[in-house]
């Protein structure tokens, strides 16, 4: 029986789940793998799923898809658009959508798992099919490794993964070496002294303090990082106050940093703390600011030799006309944690997800946009084929 992957995708898209809450998605993946002959274990590293298919002697290949969605209200207008809501880790109810395309990743993984299970006479070795939670938090791969992923299920010889992107559907973009940035996140609490909005002289205003910090942070990349280096500093969250005429006691900032090496990351981390402390001192803050560094992800490196081997297989199957040399991007991915922990190469590529012939001339939404959703076909077909071709490039024949 051939699985209806389009229906599976629509179901996953309609039922997104936040990071660390991917219980339904994990169940759907597990239920799809079991009838194909995979030995399935759930609850790995939280909500992670591992399917193992042993088919004689040979290499072990890990195929990975991330499962989590984002706290975003979907605005695609699709008939299968998400209306889901969930309570996040802070206890706040949020709209939830697959605005990054992880539903497409799971769908393609299921399709590849089926195709490989149905062609066992063409390869030998072991498949590790991994549904990973919490990629958006940068911790899901680490959580699975720390839960004994490789000790329990075997160590892979290669880690293979893909990510849907706003590129032409049916195309694959590939690169060698560093492909995606490291990510560091810090939550900063600035302390002031509350008071009446009509008498600011009696208070220390943390909102004004935060405003100066936000502006000053923008100078780090422009003036402290070499033009030859890539880096991004983004303030994505500001929280302060409860009413327009009350000066609050605190203001909170959520700051994200993207870099491609430890040296640049260290410069920016030090600069962030220096600037925040200096602005607090300049404002006469009654207390030193607090810093909570979290959600660190290393750069994603697609191993050059392993990438060359995989791309050669892509070229033979798809032809050069469907391959695009990929650009380095400042977004981040934690799949490389699997390869590093296993001592195995990681190979990563981008899967085109937009049928530009069917789209209006308007700008195509990027991942994480409320309007982002890949076109089902030919995206699914290409994504399944890419995983199968990549896996067979490493399995014995």
mmCIF file of C-alpha atoms in Angstrom, residues 20 44-47 132-134 137-149 334 337-338:
data_model
loop_
_atom_site.group_PDB
_atom_site.id
_atom_site.type_symbol
_atom_site.label_atom_id
_atom_site.label_comp_id
_atom_site.label_asym_id
_atom_site.label_seq_id
_atom_site.Cartn_x
_atom_site.Cartn_y
_atom_site.Cartn_z
ATOM 1 C CA UNK A 20 8.573 19.916 23.426
ATOM 2 C CA UNK A 44 13.476 9.707 23.017
ATOM 3 C CA UNK A 45 14.818 12.987 24.336
ATOM 4 C CA UNK A 46 11.280 14.064 25.209
ATOM 5 C CA UNK A 47 9.010 13.511 22.235
ATOM 6 C CA UNK A 132 13.457 15.272 16.244
ATOM 7 C CA UNK A 133 11.653 17.605 18.648
ATOM 8 C CA UNK A 134 12.449 21.180 19.625
ATOM 9 C CA UNK A 137 14.702 25.851 20.645
ATOM 10 C CA UNK A 138 18.049 24.525 19.453
ATOM 11 C CA UNK A 139 17.922 21.669 21.949
ATOM 12 C CA UNK A 140 16.079 18.732 20.403
ATOM 13 C CA UNK A 141 19.125 17.034 18.872
ATOM 14 C CA UNK A 142 21.106 17.484 22.084
ATOM 15 C CA UNK A 143 18.216 16.111 24.158
ATOM 16 C CA UNK A 144 18.058 12.969 22.024
ATOM 17 C CA UNK A 145 21.817 12.434 22.169
ATOM 18 C CA UNK A 146 21.811 12.874 25.946
ATOM 19 C CA UNK A 147 18.987 10.330 26.162
ATOM 20 C CA UNK A 148 21.315 7.715 24.711
ATOM 21 C CA UNK A 149 20.282 7.894 21.065
ATOM 22 C CA UNK A 334 20.864 21.927 15.334
ATOM 23 C CA UNK A 337 24.782 18.045 16.852
ATOM 24 C CA UNK A 338 23.962 14.479 15.760
#
